[in-house]
CSV table of C-alpha atoms and ligand atoms in Angstrom, one decimal:
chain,number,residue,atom,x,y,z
A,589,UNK,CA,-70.3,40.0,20.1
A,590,UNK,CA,-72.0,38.8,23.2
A,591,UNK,CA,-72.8,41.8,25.7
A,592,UNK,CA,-72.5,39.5,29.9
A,593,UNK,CA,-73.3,42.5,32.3
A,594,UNK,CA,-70.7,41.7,34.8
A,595,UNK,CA,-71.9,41.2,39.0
A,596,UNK,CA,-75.2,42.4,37.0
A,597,UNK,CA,-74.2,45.4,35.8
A,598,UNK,CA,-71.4,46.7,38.7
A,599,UNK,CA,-70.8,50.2,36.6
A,600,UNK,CA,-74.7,51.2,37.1
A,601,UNK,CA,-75.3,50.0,40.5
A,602,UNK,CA,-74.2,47.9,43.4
A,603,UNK,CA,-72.2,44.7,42.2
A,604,UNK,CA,-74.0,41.9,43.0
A,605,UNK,CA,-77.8,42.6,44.2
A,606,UNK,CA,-81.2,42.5,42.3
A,607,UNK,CA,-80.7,46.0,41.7
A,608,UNK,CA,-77.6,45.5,39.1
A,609,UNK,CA,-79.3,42.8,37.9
A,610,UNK,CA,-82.6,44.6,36.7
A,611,UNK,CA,-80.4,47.6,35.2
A,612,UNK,CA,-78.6,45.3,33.1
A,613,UNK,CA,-81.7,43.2,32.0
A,614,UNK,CA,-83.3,46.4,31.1
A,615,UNK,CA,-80.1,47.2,28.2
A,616,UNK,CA,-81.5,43.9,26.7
A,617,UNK,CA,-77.9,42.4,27.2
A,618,UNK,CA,-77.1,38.8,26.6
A,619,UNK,CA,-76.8,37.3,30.0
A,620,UNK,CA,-75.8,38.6,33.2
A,621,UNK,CA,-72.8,37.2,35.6
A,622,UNK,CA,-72.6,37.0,39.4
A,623,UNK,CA,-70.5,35.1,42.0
A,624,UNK,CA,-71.8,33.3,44.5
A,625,UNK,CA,-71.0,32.0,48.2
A,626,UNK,CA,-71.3,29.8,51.2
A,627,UNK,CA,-72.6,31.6,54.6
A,628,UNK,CA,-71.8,30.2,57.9
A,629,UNK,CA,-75.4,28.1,57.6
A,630,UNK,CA,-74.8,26.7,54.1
A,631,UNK,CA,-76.9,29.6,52.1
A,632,UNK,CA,-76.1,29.9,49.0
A,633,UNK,CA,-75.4,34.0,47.9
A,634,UNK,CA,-74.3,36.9,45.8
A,635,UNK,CA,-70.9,38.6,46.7
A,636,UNK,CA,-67.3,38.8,45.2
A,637,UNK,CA,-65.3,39.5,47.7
A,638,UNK,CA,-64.4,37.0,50.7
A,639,UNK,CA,-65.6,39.4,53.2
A,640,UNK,CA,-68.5,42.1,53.1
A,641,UNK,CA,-66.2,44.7,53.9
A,642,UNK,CA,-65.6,47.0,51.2
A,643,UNK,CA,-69.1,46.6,49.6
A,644,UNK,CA,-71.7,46.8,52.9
A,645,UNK,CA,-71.8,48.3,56.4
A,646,UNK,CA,-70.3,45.4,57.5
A,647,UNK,CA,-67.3,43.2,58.1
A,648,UNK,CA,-66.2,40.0,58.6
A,649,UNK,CA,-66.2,37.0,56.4
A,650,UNK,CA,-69.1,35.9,54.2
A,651,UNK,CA,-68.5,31.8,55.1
A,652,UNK,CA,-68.4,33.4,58.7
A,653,UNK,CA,-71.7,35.0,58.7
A,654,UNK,CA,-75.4,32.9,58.7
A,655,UNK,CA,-77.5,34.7,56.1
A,656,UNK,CA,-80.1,36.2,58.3
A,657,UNK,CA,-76.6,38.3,59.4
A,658,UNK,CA,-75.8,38.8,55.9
A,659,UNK,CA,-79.4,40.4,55.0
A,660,UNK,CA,-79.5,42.6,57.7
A,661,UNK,CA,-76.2,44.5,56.0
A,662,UNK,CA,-76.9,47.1,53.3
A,663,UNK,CA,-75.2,46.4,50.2
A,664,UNK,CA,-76.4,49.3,48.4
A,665,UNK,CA,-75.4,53.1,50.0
A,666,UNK,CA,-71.3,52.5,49.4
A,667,UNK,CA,-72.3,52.7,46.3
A,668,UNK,CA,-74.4,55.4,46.2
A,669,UNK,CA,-76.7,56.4,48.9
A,670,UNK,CA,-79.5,56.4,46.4
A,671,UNK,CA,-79.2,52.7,46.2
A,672,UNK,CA,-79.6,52.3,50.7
A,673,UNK,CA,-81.6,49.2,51.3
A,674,UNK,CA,-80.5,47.2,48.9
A,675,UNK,CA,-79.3,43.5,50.1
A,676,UNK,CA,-77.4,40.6,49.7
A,677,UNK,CA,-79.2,38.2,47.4
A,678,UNK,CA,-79.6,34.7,47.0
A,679,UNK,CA,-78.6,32.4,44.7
A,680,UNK,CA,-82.4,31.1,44.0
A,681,UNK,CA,-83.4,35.2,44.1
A,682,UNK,CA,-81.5,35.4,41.0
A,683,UNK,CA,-82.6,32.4,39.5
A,684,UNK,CA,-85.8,33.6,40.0
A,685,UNK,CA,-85.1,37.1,38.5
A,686,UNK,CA,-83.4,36.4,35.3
A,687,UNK,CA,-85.5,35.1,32.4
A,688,UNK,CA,-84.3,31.7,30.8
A,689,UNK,CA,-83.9,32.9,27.6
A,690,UNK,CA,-81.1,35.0,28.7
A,691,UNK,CA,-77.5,33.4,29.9
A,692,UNK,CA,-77.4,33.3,33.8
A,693,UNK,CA,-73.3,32.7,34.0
A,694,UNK,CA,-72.8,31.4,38.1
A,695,UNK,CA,-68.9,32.3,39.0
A,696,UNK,CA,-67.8,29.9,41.8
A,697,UNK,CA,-65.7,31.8,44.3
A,698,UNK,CA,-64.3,30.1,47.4
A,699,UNK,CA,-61.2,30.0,49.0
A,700,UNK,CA,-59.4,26.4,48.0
A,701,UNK,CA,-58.4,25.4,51.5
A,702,UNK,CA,-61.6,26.0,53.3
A,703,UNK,CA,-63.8,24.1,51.0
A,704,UNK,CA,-67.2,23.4,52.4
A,705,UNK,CA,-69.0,21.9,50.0
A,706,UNK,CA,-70.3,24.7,47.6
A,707,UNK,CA,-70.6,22.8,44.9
A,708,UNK,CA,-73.1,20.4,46.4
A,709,UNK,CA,-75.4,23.3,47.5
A,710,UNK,CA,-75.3,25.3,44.5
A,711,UNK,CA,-76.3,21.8,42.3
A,712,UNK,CA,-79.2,21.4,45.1
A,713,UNK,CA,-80.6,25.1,44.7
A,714,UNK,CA,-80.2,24.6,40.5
A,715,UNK,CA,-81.9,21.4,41.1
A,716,UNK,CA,-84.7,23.2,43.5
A,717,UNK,CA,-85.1,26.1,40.2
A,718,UNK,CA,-85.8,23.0,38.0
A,719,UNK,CA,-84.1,24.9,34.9
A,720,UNK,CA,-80.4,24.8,33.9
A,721,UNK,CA,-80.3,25.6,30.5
A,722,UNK,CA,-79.4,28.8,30.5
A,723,UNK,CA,-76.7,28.6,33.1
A,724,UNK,CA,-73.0,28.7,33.2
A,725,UNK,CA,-71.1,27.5,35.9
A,726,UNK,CA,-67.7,29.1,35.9
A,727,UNK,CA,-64.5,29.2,38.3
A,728,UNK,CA,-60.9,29.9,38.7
A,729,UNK,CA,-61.4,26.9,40.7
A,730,UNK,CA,-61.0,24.2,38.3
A,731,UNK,CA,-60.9,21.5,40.5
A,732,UNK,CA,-64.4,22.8,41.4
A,733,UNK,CA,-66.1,22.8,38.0
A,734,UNK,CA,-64.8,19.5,38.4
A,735,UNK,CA,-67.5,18.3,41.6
A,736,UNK,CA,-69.7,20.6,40.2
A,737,UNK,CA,-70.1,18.9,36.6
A,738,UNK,CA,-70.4,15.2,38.5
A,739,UNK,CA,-73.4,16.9,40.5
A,740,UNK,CA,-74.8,18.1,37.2
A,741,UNK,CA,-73.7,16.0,34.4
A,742,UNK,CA,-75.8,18.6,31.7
A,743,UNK,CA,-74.6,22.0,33.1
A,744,UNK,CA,-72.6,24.2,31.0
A,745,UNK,CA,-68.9,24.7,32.0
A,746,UNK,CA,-67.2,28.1,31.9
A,747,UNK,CA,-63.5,27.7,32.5
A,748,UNK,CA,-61.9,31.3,34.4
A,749,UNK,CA,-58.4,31.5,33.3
A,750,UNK,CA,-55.7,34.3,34.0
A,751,UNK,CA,-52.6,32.8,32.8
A,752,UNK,CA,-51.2,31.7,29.6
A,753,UNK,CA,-51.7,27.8,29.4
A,754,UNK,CA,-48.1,26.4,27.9
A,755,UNK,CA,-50.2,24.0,25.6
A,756,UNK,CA,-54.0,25.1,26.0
A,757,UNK,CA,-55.6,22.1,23.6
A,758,UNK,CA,-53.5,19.3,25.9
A,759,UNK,CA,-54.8,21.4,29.3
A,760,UNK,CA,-58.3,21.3,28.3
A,761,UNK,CA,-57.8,17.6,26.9
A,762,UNK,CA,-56.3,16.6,30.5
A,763,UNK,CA,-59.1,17.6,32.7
A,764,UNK,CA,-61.4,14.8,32.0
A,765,UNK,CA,-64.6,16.8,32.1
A,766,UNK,CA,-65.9,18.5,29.0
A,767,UNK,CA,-66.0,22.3,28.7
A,768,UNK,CA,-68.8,24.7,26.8
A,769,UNK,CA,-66.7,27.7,26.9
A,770,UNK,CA,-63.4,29.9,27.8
A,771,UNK,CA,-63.1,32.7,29.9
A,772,UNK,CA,-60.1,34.4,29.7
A,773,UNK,CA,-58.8,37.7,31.2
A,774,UNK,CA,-59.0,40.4,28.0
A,775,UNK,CA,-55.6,41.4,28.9
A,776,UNK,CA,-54.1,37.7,28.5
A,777,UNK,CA,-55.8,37.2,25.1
A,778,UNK,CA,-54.1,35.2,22.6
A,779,UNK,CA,-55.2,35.5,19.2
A,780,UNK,CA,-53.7,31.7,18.2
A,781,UNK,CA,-55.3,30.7,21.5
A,782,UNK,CA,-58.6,31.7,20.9
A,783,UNK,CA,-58.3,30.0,17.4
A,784,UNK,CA,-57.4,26.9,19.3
A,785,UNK,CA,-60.3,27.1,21.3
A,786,UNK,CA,-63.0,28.1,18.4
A,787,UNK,CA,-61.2,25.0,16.5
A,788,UNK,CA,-62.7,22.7,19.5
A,789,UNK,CA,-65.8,23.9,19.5
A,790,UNK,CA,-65.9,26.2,22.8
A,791,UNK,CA,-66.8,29.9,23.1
A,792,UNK,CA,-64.6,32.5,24.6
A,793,UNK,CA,-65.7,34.9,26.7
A,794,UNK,CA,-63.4,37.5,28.1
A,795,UNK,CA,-63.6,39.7,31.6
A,796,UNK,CA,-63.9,42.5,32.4
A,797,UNK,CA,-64.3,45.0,29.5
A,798,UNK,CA,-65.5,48.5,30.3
A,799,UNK,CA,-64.1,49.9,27.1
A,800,UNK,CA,-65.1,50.0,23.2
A,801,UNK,CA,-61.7,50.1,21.6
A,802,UNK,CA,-60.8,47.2,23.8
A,803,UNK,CA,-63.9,45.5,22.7
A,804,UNK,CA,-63.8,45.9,18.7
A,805,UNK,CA,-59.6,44.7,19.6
A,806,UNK,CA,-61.3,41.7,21.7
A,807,UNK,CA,-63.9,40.6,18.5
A,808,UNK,CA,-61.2,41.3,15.8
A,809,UNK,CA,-59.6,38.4,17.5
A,810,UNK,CA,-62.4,36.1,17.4
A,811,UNK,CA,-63.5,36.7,21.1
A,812,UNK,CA,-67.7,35.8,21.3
A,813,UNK,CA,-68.6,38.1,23.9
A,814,UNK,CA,-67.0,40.3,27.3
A,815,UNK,CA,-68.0,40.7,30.5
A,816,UNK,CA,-68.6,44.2,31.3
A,817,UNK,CA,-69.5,46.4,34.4
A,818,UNK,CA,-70.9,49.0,32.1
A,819,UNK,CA,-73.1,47.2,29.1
A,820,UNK,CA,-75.1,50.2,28.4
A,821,UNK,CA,-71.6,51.3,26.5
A,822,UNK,CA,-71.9,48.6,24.2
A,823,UNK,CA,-75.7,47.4,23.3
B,2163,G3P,O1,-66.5,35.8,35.5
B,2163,G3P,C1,-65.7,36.9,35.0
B,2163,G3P,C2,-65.1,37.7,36.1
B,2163,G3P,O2,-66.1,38.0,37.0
B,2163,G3P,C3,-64.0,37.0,36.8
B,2163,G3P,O3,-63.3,37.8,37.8
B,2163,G3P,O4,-62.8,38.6,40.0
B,2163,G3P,O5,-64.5,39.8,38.6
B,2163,G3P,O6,-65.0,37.6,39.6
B,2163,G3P,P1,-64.0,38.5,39.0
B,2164,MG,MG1,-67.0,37.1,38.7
């Protein structure tokens, strides 16, 4: 089964920076997943949350702050204060820090009625790297993953899911864009639904599992890899 450290590796250190990233690289897993954001000035970055509250020494909303606002904010001491000094990253940092032989799994997160566009600017800084390969663009969103897959036509879609689809083949048939894989919440598993989607071809990755039993539960159902905050419990 497929080991994604999730927000990096969130268990081991600060969601979302370089930092999390690194520790999870180092446990040799099999990609790493982050979410990513608009700032006021169109900057493409690394956070969960709509505002930099609970994980800086800030506050206020990400699509309200210009980056150069954003970087001055430690994202590392709430944490732990080992990790002070650690900041927000960018899109392209990450690019730049994970290899290409390992999945780079890019989590879309903005709020639906004040779309801006982020899309467009996360195609132009995958475009700017040069390599997509190894990327998965996923989202809730799935009007999103929509735009995003017209921008770039060859980039592997991840769809986020946290419901039980009535008729899951006929849902994936109507969206009119082809998907790689499945992300489902672990807890809304369904083993005849992960056949379905196996049957079709797609891989099915499930968030967020910080637990073994949960995980040999997850692959006796024919799940191909988790999302976890802690992948040094499972590689
Ligand atoms: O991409 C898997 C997982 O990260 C989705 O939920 O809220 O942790 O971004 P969330
Ligand atoms: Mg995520």
């Amino acid at each position: 089964m497929k080991i994604i450290g999730h927000r990096g590796a969130a268990g081991l250190a600060p969601e979302n920076t370089l930092e999390a990233i690194r520790r999870g690289l180092e446990l040799n897993v099999h990609g790493i997943e982050i979410d990513v954001q608009l700032t006021k000035d169109r900057q493409v970055v690394v956070i969960h949350d709509f505002t930099v509250d609970r994980t800086s020494d800030g506050s206020g909303e990400v699509d309200r702050l210009t980056l150069e606002e954003l970087r001055r904010l430690d994202f590392g001491a709430k944490f732990h204060p080992s990790f002070k000094g650690e900041r927000i990253p960018t899109l392209m940092e990450v690019l730049q820090t994970v290899p290409t032989d390992r999945l780079l799994n890019v989590e879309l997160k903005q709020i639906a009625y004040r779309r801006r566009g982020l899309e467009e600017e996360v195609a132009k800084v995958i475009r700017h790297f040069g390599q997509h390969h190894h990327i998965i663009v996923s989202s809730f969103d799935h009007r999103g993953l929509k735009t995003i897959k017209e921008l770039l036509p060859e980039i592997r879609i991840g769809l986020l899911t946290y419901h039980y689809p009535v008729n899951p083949r006929s849902y994936l048939e109507g969206l009119g864009f082809p998907v790689y894989s499945l992300h489902p919440a672990f807890e809304l598993v369904d083993r005849e639904d992960v056949k379905t989607y196996l049957d079709m071809g797609l891989e099915v990755l499930s968030y967020t599992v910080n637990d073994p039993q949960t995980a040999r539960e997850l692959e006796s159902m024919g799940v191909s890899g988790i999302f976890s905050d802690r992948p040094d419990l499972f590689v």
